[in-house]
GROMACS .gro file of C-alpha atoms in nm:
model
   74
    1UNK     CA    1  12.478  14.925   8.309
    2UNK     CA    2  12.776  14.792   8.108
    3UNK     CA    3  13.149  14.800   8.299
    4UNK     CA    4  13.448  14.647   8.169
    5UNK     CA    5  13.814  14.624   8.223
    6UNK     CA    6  13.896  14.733   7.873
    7UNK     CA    7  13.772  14.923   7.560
    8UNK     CA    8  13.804  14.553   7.382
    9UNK     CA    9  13.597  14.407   7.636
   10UNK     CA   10  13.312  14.701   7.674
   11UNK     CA   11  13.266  14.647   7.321
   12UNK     CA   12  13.216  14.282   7.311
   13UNK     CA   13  12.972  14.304   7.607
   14UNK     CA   14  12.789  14.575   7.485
   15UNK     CA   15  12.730  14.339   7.150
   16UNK     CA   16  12.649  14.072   7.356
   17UNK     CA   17  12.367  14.221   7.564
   18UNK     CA   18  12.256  14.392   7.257
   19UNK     CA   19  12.198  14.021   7.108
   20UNK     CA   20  12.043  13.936   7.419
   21UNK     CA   21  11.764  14.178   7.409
   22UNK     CA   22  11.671  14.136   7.077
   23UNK     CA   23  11.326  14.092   7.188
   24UNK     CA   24  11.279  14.396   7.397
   25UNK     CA   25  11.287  14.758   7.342
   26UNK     CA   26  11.666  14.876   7.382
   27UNK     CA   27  11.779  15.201   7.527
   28UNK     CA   28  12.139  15.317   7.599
   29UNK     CA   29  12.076  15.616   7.810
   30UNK     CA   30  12.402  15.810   7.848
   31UNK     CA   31  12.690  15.814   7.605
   32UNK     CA   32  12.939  16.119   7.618
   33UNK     CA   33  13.217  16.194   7.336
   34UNK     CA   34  13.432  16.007   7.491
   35UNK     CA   35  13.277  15.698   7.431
   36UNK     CA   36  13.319  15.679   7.083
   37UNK     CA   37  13.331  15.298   7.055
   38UNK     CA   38  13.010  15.247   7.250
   39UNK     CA   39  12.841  15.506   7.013
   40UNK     CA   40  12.985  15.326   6.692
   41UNK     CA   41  12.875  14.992   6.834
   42UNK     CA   42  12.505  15.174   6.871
   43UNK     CA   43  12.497  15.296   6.552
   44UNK     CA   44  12.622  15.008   6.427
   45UNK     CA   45  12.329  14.787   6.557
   46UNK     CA   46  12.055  15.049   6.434
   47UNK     CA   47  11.976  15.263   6.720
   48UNK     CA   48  11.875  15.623   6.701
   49UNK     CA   49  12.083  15.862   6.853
   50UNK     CA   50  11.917  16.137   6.958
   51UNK     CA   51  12.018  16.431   7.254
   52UNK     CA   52  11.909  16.402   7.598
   53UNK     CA   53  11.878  16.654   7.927
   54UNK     CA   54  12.187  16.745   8.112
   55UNK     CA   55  12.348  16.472   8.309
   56UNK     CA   56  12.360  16.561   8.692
   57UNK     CA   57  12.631  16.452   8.891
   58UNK     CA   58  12.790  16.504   9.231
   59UNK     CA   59  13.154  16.431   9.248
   60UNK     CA   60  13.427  16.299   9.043
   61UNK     CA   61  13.253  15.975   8.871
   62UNK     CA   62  13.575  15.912   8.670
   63UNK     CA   63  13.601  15.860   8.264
   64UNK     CA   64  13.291  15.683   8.231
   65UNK     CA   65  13.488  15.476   7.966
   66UNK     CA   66  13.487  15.209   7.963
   67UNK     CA   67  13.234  15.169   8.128
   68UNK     CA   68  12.793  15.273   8.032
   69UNK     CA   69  12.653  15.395   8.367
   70UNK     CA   70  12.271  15.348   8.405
   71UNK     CA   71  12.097  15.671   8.479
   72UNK     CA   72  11.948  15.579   8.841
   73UNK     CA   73  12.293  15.534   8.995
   74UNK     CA   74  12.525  15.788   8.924
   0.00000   0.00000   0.00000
C-alpha cells in the first residue's frame, strides 16, 4: 500500500520502496488508467504489466491517485 499527499510524492515513495525490496519478489497489484505515473514508474523499474480480474468494490473509494491500494483492504 503506497499513499501520498501528492503525485510528486507517490512517485518518489513508490521508487523508494521499490529500492527497498530489491531482494524480494515485487508485485504492484492494482493500477487503473488513471495512475499513469505509478505505471511509468513500474515500467520504468522492469516490471511486467500484465491484466488482472475485475476489481470489487463497495462504495465510493475515491481517485485512487495518488495513492496504490493493497488488494485486501479496499
Amino acid at each position: 500500500m503506497l499513499a501520498a499527499t501528492s503525485t510528486t510524492a507517490a512517485v518518489a515513495l513508490l521508487w523508494a520502496a521499490l529500492a527497498e525490496s530489491s531482494e524480494h519478489a515485487v508485485t504492484v497489484e492494482i493500477l487503473r488508467a488513471d495512475q499513469q505515473r505509478a505505471i511509468d514508474v513500474a515500467h520504468r523499474a522492469g516490471l511486467s504489466l500484465a491484466p488482472m480480474g475485475p476489481l470489487c468494490r463497495q462504495g465510493d473509494t475515491g481517485p485512487l491517485a495518488p495513492y496504490l491500494p493493497h488488494a485486501d483492504i479496499l
